[in-house]
GROMACS .gro file of C-alpha atoms in nm:
model
  338
    1ARG     CA    1  -0.288  -5.863  -3.637
    2SER     CA    2  -0.661  -5.801  -3.614
    3SER     CA    3  -0.868  -5.959  -3.890
    4TYR     CA    4  -1.148  -5.721  -3.795
    5LEU     CA    5  -0.927  -5.419  -3.861
    6ILE     CA    6  -0.803  -5.553  -4.194
    7GLY     CA    7  -1.156  -5.634  -4.309
    8MET     CA    8  -1.273  -5.292  -4.196
    9LYS     CA    9  -1.003  -5.106  -4.390
   10MET     CA   10  -1.084  -5.300  -4.709
   11SER     CA   11  -1.455  -5.212  -4.688
   12LEU     CA   12  -1.372  -4.846  -4.618
   13ALA     CA   13  -1.143  -4.828  -4.919
   14ALA     CA   14  -1.416  -4.974  -5.139
   15PHE     CA   15  -1.666  -4.729  -4.994
   16ALA     CA   16  -1.433  -4.444  -5.070
   17LEU     CA   17  -1.400  -4.548  -5.432
   18VAL     CA   18  -1.776  -4.570  -5.480
   19CYS     CA   19  -1.891  -4.275  -5.267
   20SER     CA   20  -1.602  -4.028  -5.274
   21CYS     CA   21  -1.850  -3.756  -5.368
   22TRP     CA   22  -1.979  -3.765  -5.006
   23LEU     CA   23  -1.653  -3.623  -4.885
   24SER     CA   24  -1.731  -3.281  -5.019
   25VAL     CA   25  -2.066  -3.251  -4.840
   26PRO     CA   26  -2.065  -2.987  -4.562
   27ARG     CA   27  -2.108  -3.122  -4.210
   28PRO     CA   28  -2.126  -2.970  -3.864
   29ALA     CA   29  -1.795  -2.893  -3.698
   30SER     CA   30  -1.670  -3.162  -3.458
   31ALA     CA   31  -1.609  -3.117  -3.088
   32ALA     CA   32  -1.338  -2.874  -2.983
   33VAL     CA   33  -0.989  -3.010  -2.937
   34ARG     CA   34  -0.873  -3.018  -2.574
   35PRO     CA   35  -0.549  -2.825  -2.489
   36LEU     CA   36  -0.226  -3.021  -2.513
   37ASP     CA   37   0.108  -2.965  -2.346
   38ARG     CA   38   0.288  -3.091  -2.652
   39ALA     CA   39   0.215  -3.220  -2.996
   40PHE     CA   40   0.453  -3.427  -3.206
   41VAL     CA   41   0.393  -3.488  -3.580
   42ILE     CA   42   0.590  -3.766  -3.753
   43MET     CA   43   0.557  -3.727  -4.131
   44MET     CA   44   0.608  -4.047  -4.333
   45GLU     CA   45   0.593  -4.078  -4.711
   46ASN     CA   46   0.404  -4.216  -5.012
   47GLN     CA   47   0.221  -4.518  -4.878
   48GLY     CA   48  -0.149  -4.583  -4.881
   49PHE     CA   49  -0.359  -4.700  -4.587
   50ASP     CA   50  -0.349  -5.067  -4.698
   51ASP     CA   51   0.032  -5.051  -4.728
   52VAL     CA   52   0.097  -4.966  -4.366
   53VAL     CA   53  -0.183  -5.109  -4.154
   54GLY     CA   54  -0.166  -5.489  -4.138
   55HIS     CA   55   0.052  -5.517  -4.444
   56LEU     CA   56   0.217  -5.853  -4.527
   57ASP     CA   57   0.510  -5.919  -4.752
   58ALA     CA   58   0.517  -6.178  -5.032
   59ASN     CA   59   0.580  -6.454  -4.771
   60ASN     CA   60   0.288  -6.345  -4.552
   61ASN     CA   61   0.515  -6.195  -4.291
   62PRO     CA   62   0.415  -5.857  -4.141
   63ASP     CA   63   0.637  -5.573  -4.255
   64THR     CA   64   0.469  -5.300  -4.049
   65PRO     CA   65   0.417  -5.480  -3.717
   66TYR     CA   66   0.476  -5.178  -3.490
   67ILE     CA   67   0.265  -4.937  -3.688
   68THR     CA   68  -0.013  -5.196  -3.703
   69HIS     CA   69   0.014  -5.232  -3.324
   70LEU     CA   70  -0.024  -4.854  -3.285
   71ALA     CA   71  -0.326  -4.854  -3.517
   72GLU     CA   72  -0.493  -5.124  -3.312
   73ARG     CA   73  -0.401  -4.983  -2.971
   74TYR     CA   74  -0.451  -4.605  -3.008
   75GLY     CA   75  -0.646  -4.374  -3.234
   76LEU     CA   76  -0.682  -4.455  -3.601
   77ALA     CA   77  -0.827  -4.227  -3.870
   78THR     CA   78  -0.961  -4.468  -4.131
   79PHE     CA   79  -1.074  -4.194  -4.374
   80GLU     CA   80  -0.768  -3.970  -4.401
   81PHE     CA   81  -0.641  -3.839  -4.732
   82GLY     CA   82  -0.346  -3.646  -4.864
   83VAL     CA   83  -0.443  -3.298  -4.981
   84THR     CA   84  -0.292  -3.358  -5.328
   85HIS     CA   85   0.011  -3.501  -5.512
   86PRO     CA   86   0.314  -3.494  -5.494
   87SER     CA   87   0.491  -3.446  -5.162
   88LEU     CA   88   0.570  -3.076  -5.130
   89PRO     CA   89   0.218  -2.932  -5.146
   90ASN     CA   90   0.112  -3.163  -4.861
   91TYR     CA   91   0.397  -3.039  -4.640
   92LEU     CA   92   0.301  -2.678  -4.724
   93SER     CA   93  -0.060  -2.760  -4.638
   94LEU     CA   94   0.047  -2.903  -4.304
   95VAL     CA   95   0.215  -2.580  -4.192
   96ALA     CA   96   0.012  -2.311  -4.370
   97GLY     CA   97  -0.336  -2.451  -4.446
   98ASP     CA   98  -0.291  -2.419  -4.826
   99TYR     CA   99  -0.082  -2.575  -5.104
  100PHE     CA  100  -0.070  -2.237  -5.290
  101GLY     CA  101  -0.122  -2.399  -5.627
  102VAL     CA  102   0.204  -2.595  -5.599
  103GLN     CA  103   0.178  -2.945  -5.747
  104ASP     CA  104   0.544  -3.026  -5.790
  105ASP     CA  105   0.853  -3.103  -5.583
  106ASN     CA  106   1.063  -2.809  -5.697
  107PRO     CA  107   1.332  -2.680  -5.460
  108SER     CA  108   1.288  -2.365  -5.259
  109CYS     CA  109   1.371  -2.039  -5.436
  110TYR     CA  110   1.555  -1.950  -5.114
  111ALA     CA  111   1.791  -2.252  -5.146
  112LYS     CA  112   2.163  -2.195  -5.122
  113PRO     CA  113   2.323  -2.220  -5.367
  114MET     CA  114   2.031  -2.083  -5.568
  115PRO     CA  115   1.884  -2.357  -5.779
  116PRO     CA  116   1.804  -2.318  -6.150
  117PRO     CA  117   1.439  -2.255  -6.229
  118PRO     CA  118   1.173  -2.369  -6.167
  119CYS     CA  119   1.153  -2.322  -5.791
  120ASP     CA  120   0.886  -2.255  -5.532
  121LYS     CA  121   0.846  -1.994  -5.257
  122VAL     CA  122   0.574  -1.865  -5.026
  123ASP     CA  123   0.553  -1.531  -4.855
  124THR     CA  124   0.253  -1.555  -4.617
  125THR     CA  125   0.158  -1.634  -4.261
  126ASN     CA  126   0.245  -1.984  -4.147
  127LEU     CA  127   0.230  -2.201  -3.833
  128VAL     CA  128   0.564  -2.069  -3.708
  129ASP     CA  129   0.421  -1.709  -3.710
  130GLU     CA  130   0.117  -1.821  -3.514
  131LEU     CA  131   0.311  -2.026  -3.257
  132GLU     CA  132   0.574  -1.756  -3.192
  133SER     CA  133   0.306  -1.487  -3.161
  134ALA     CA  134   0.157  -1.698  -2.881
  135ASN     CA  135   0.497  -1.765  -2.720
  136ILE     CA  136   0.471  -2.137  -2.802
  137SER     CA  137   0.804  -2.307  -2.864
  138TRP     CA  138   0.863  -2.531  -3.167
  139LEU     CA  139   1.135  -2.740  -3.325
  140ALA     CA  140   1.166  -2.930  -3.656
  141PHE     CA  141   1.389  -3.241  -3.686
  142GLU     CA  142   1.506  -3.340  -4.036
  143GLN     CA  143   1.693  -3.674  -4.045
  144THR     CA  144   2.030  -3.667  -4.223
  145MET     CA  145   2.022  -3.284  -4.267
  146PRO     CA  146   2.391  -3.190  -4.218
  147ARG     CA  147   2.339  -2.888  -3.988
  148ALA     CA  148   2.078  -2.661  -3.840
  149GLY     CA  149   1.912  -2.425  -4.089
  150TYR     CA  150   2.064  -2.604  -4.391
  151LEU     CA  151   1.933  -2.448  -4.716
  152GLY     CA  152   2.077  -2.698  -4.965
  153VAL     CA  153   1.841  -2.873  -5.202
  154GLN     CA  154   1.956  -3.215  -5.081
  155PHE     CA  155   2.211  -3.401  -4.875
  156PRO     CA  156   2.440  -3.566  -4.972
  157THR     CA  157   2.478  -3.292  -5.232
  158THR     CA  158   2.552  -3.539  -5.512
  159GLY     CA  159   2.405  -3.880  -5.587
  160ALA     CA  160   2.108  -4.019  -5.400
  161ALA     CA  161   1.939  -3.765  -5.173
  162LEU     CA  162   1.868  -3.883  -4.817
  163TYR     CA  163   1.763  -3.541  -4.684
  164ALA     CA  164   1.539  -3.378  -4.943
  165GLN     CA  165   1.436  -3.013  -4.926
  166LYS     CA  166   1.090  -3.091  -5.058
  167HIS     CA  167   1.024  -3.262  -4.724
  168ASN     CA  168   1.117  -2.946  -4.527
  169PRO     CA  169   0.828  -2.705  -4.570
  170PHE     CA  170   0.970  -2.431  -4.344
  171VAL     CA  171   1.248  -2.335  -4.588
  172TYR     CA  172   0.997  -2.232  -4.853
  173PHE     CA  173   0.870  -1.943  -4.637
  174LYS     CA  174   1.046  -1.613  -4.673
  175ASP     CA  175   0.993  -1.498  -4.312
  176ILE     CA  176   1.152  -1.817  -4.185
  177VAL     CA  177   1.450  -1.824  -4.422
  178ASP     CA  178   1.522  -1.456  -4.349
  179ASN     CA  179   1.529  -1.516  -3.973
  180PRO     CA  180   1.842  -1.687  -3.839
  181ALA     CA  181   1.677  -1.763  -3.509
  182ARG     CA  182   1.402  -1.952  -3.683
  183LEU     CA  183   1.641  -2.139  -3.910
  184ALA     CA  184   1.829  -2.251  -3.596
  185LYS     CA  185   1.515  -2.439  -3.488
  186ILE     CA  186   1.528  -2.665  -3.795
  187VAL     CA  187   1.779  -2.919  -3.680
  188PRO     CA  188   1.935  -3.252  -3.786
  189LEU     CA  189   1.819  -3.576  -3.643
  190ASN     CA  190   2.104  -3.815  -3.699
  191LYS     CA  191   2.081  -4.003  -3.367
  192MET     CA  192   1.798  -4.055  -3.123
  193THR     CA  193   2.008  -3.892  -2.857
  194ALA     CA  194   1.944  -3.555  -3.024
  195LEU     CA  195   1.569  -3.604  -2.977
  196SER     CA  196   1.616  -3.728  -2.621
  197ARG     CA  197   1.824  -3.422  -2.530
  198ALA     CA  198   1.562  -3.187  -2.670
  199LEU     CA  199   1.293  -3.353  -2.460
  200ALA     CA  200   1.493  -3.406  -2.142
  201ASN     CA  201   1.360  -3.100  -1.964
  202PRO     CA  202   0.986  -3.058  -1.962
  203VAL     CA  203   1.022  -2.689  -1.879
  204THR     CA  204   1.235  -2.604  -2.182
  205ALA     CA  205   1.126  -2.877  -2.433
  206PRO     CA  206   0.946  -2.747  -2.745
  207ARG     CA  207   0.568  -2.771  -2.740
  208PHE     CA  208   0.531  -2.842  -3.114
  209VAL     CA  209   0.773  -3.081  -3.288
  210LEU     CA  210   0.772  -3.188  -3.652
  211ILE     CA  211   0.986  -3.491  -3.730
  212VAL     CA  212   1.067  -3.592  -4.091
  213PRO     CA  213   1.268  -3.915  -4.149
  214ASP     CA  214   1.508  -3.930  -4.442
  215GLN     CA  215   1.442  -4.119  -4.765
  216CYS     CA  216   1.579  -4.449  -4.631
  217HIS     CA  217   1.337  -4.436  -4.332
  218ASP     CA  218   1.026  -4.251  -4.453
  219MET     CA  219   0.889  -4.549  -4.660
  220HIS     CA  220   0.919  -4.357  -4.987
  221GLY     CA  221   1.264  -4.469  -5.078
  222GLN     CA  222   1.565  -4.354  -5.272
  223THR     CA  223   1.835  -4.568  -5.427
  224PRO     CA  224   2.001  -4.760  -5.257
  225CYS     CA  225   1.691  -4.780  -5.022
  226SER     CA  226   1.435  -4.882  -5.278
  227ASP     CA  227   1.326  -5.239  -5.207
  228PRO     CA  228   0.954  -5.210  -5.120
  229ASP     CA  229   0.945  -5.455  -4.829
  230GLN     CA  230   1.270  -5.336  -4.683
  231LEU     CA  231   1.147  -4.977  -4.701
  232LEU     CA  232   0.837  -5.069  -4.502
  233LEU     CA  233   1.036  -5.267  -4.244
  234ALA     CA  234   1.289  -4.981  -4.210
  235GLY     CA  235   1.022  -4.720  -4.174
  236ASP     CA  236   0.830  -4.927  -3.925
  237ALA     CA  237   1.143  -4.973  -3.711
  238TYR     CA  238   1.219  -4.598  -3.730
  239VAL     CA  239   0.869  -4.505  -3.620
  240GLN     CA  240   0.909  -4.741  -3.328
  241SER     CA  241   1.238  -4.571  -3.225
  242LEU     CA  242   1.080  -4.226  -3.252
  243VAL     CA  243   0.761  -4.310  -3.063
  244GLN     CA  244   0.948  -4.494  -2.788
  245THR     CA  245   1.200  -4.215  -2.750
  246ILE     CA  246   0.929  -3.951  -2.725
  247SER     CA  247   0.706  -4.150  -2.492
  248ALA     CA  248   0.999  -4.230  -2.259
  249SER     CA  249   1.098  -3.864  -2.228
  250PRO     CA  250   1.015  -3.636  -1.935
  251ALA     CA  251   0.853  -3.394  -2.177
  252TYR     CA  252   0.588  -3.651  -2.278
  253THR     CA  253   0.317  -3.565  -2.034
  254ARG     CA  254  -0.030  -3.709  -1.988
  255ASN     CA  255  -0.157  -3.416  -2.203
  256SER     CA  256   0.072  -3.483  -2.497
  257ALA     CA  257   0.001  -3.643  -2.832
  258ILE     CA  258   0.202  -3.807  -3.111
  259ILE     CA  259   0.052  -3.795  -3.462
  260VAL     CA  260   0.199  -4.042  -3.713
  261THR     CA  261   0.084  -3.967  -4.067
  262TRP     CA  262   0.176  -4.002  -4.436
  263ASP     CA  263   0.193  -3.711  -4.680
  264GLU     CA  264   0.013  -3.891  -4.967
  265ASN     CA  265  -0.038  -4.242  -5.099
  266ASP     CA  266   0.162  -4.404  -5.377
  267PHE     CA  267  -0.040  -4.241  -5.662
  268SER     CA  268  -0.266  -4.546  -5.667
  269THR     CA  269  -0.568  -4.315  -5.619
  270PHE     CA  270  -0.643  -3.943  -5.645
  271LEU     CA  271  -0.917  -3.933  -5.383
  272GLY     CA  272  -0.936  -3.632  -5.155
  273CYS     CA  273  -1.153  -3.447  -4.909
  274CYS     CA  274  -1.178  -3.139  -4.697
  275ASP     CA  275  -1.110  -2.858  -4.955
  276SER     CA  276  -0.863  -3.072  -5.159
  277PRO     CA  277  -0.814  -2.981  -5.528
  278ALA     CA  278  -0.941  -3.210  -5.802
  279ILE     CA  279  -0.619  -3.412  -5.775
  280GLY     CA  280  -0.643  -3.548  -5.421
  281GLY     CA  281  -0.357  -3.716  -5.240
  282GLY     CA  282  -0.524  -4.055  -5.196
  283HIS     CA  283  -0.624  -4.264  -4.898
  284ILE     CA  284  -0.362  -4.265  -4.618
  285ALA     CA  285  -0.338  -4.361  -4.254
  286THR     CA  286  -0.309  -4.135  -3.955
  287ILE     CA  287  -0.254  -4.263  -3.601
  288VAL     CA  288  -0.288  -4.051  -3.285
  289ILE     CA  289  -0.112  -4.173  -2.974
  290THR     CA  290  -0.179  -4.025  -2.629
  291PRO     CA  291  -0.122  -4.151  -2.269
  292ARG     CA  292  -0.494  -4.087  -2.211
  293THR     CA  293  -0.605  -4.343  -2.475
  294THR     CA  294  -0.723  -4.638  -2.266
  295HIS     CA  295  -0.886  -4.837  -2.549
  296PRO     CA  296  -0.863  -4.839  -2.929
  297LEU     CA  297  -1.033  -4.547  -3.106
  298GLN     CA  298  -1.137  -4.542  -3.470
  299THR     CA  299  -1.312  -4.278  -3.669
  300ALA     CA  300  -1.434  -4.253  -4.029
  301THR     CA  301  -1.451  -3.876  -4.019
  302ALA     CA  302  -1.282  -3.737  -4.333
  303TYR     CA  303  -0.946  -3.576  -4.262
  304ASN     CA  304  -0.638  -3.447  -4.442
  305GLU     CA  305  -0.328  -3.234  -4.365
  306TYR     CA  306  -0.555  -2.934  -4.311
  307SER     CA  307  -0.724  -3.131  -4.035
  308ILE     CA  308  -0.386  -3.201  -3.867
  309LEU     CA  309  -0.296  -2.833  -3.882
  310SER     CA  310  -0.634  -2.742  -3.745
  311THR     CA  311  -0.570  -2.977  -3.451
  312ILE     CA  312  -0.239  -2.806  -3.379
  313GLU     CA  313  -0.389  -2.460  -3.403
  314GLN     CA  314  -0.691  -2.536  -3.189
  315THR     CA  315  -0.498  -2.722  -2.916
  316PHE     CA  316  -0.260  -2.425  -2.881
  317GLY     CA  317  -0.534  -2.166  -2.916
  318VAL     CA  318  -0.391  -1.981  -3.216
  319GLY     CA  319  -0.572  -1.862  -3.535
  320LEU     CA  320  -0.688  -2.078  -3.823
  321LEU     CA  321  -0.480  -2.049  -4.140
  322GLY     CA  322  -0.606  -2.097  -4.492
  323HIS     CA  323  -0.847  -2.383  -4.534
  324THR     CA  324  -0.848  -2.464  -4.165
  325SER     CA  325  -1.083  -2.172  -4.121
  326ASP     CA  326  -1.344  -2.359  -4.331
  327VAL     CA  327  -1.494  -2.540  -4.032
  328LEU     CA  328  -1.773  -2.697  -4.238
  329HIS     CA  329  -1.530  -2.902  -4.443
  330VAL     CA  330  -1.210  -2.918  -4.237
  331THR     CA  331  -1.235  -3.056  -3.883
  332PRO     CA  332  -0.960  -3.132  -3.632
  333LEU     CA  333  -0.880  -3.481  -3.504
  334ALA     CA  334  -1.096  -3.435  -3.193
  335ASP     CA  335  -1.239  -3.787  -3.225
  336LEU     CA  336  -0.894  -3.933  -3.155
  337LEU     CA  337  -0.797  -3.706  -2.865
  338PRO     CA  338  -0.972  -3.832  -2.547
   0.00000   0.00000   0.00000
């Protein structure tokens, strides 16, 4: 564990608390994002920067050793924030550039069986529309989802939810739910072999992949997976399995990138940036892994989920959705993509 990195993150957190007003100041757009063969986004849950980079348990043992290794070896965004609280609006922001005024975790109005009110739905252009218009393949993996295109609010259907619909943004969009071919691209991830098979052929492998662990592996937790240190250890081990499976696959070329991020922090702060609402999602970590990264990279450029979406859009040469078109306030992760 690097004492320099830990000291740096503490000073940055303090700076954010004192000078968060700076984050709304317009700045010049950053350098353009270079084209990528593939982009993988791993979306973790509800942990702040200090909880996942160099974190120690009560006995001073590291409980995020692999994630800390990634942060020290590859690209680390030290000034990343969730767009807002709670989870769902951050997922919507990631795939559509807006949270559409949603600040709850209600189920999709397109869920089957139909849930009682209140529910949420969106009928507008999203990342899937952009990718498919440009003939760019995509796939979404949702751990513990029982079958492809599942529209249930949770699974198991009773008791503690492992798969939670609020962590599957695609099923809130009408033009995805109404399209069986699109629903078929939202698939379960119950074993790493499913991910390995999808990436076995670099010709047919999807170019954009969103991976969402379940609530025993995403660091948020759900009974019976609610012990804080065990959640961190389990999430760290799952990130390791995902990153190693992806990086060992034939589809992971020199021009590929893996983005490991968190949707929001644990409600310990409401800081935000980059066109966030008044209730920001707090300070989080984002790590960018590429085969081209030969030395550790760190940037204090302000980022959020809009920035990640902007990165995906720019690297694939598609349009800019919602707030990603505000290039004075929302910039892609170009600093971390050598």
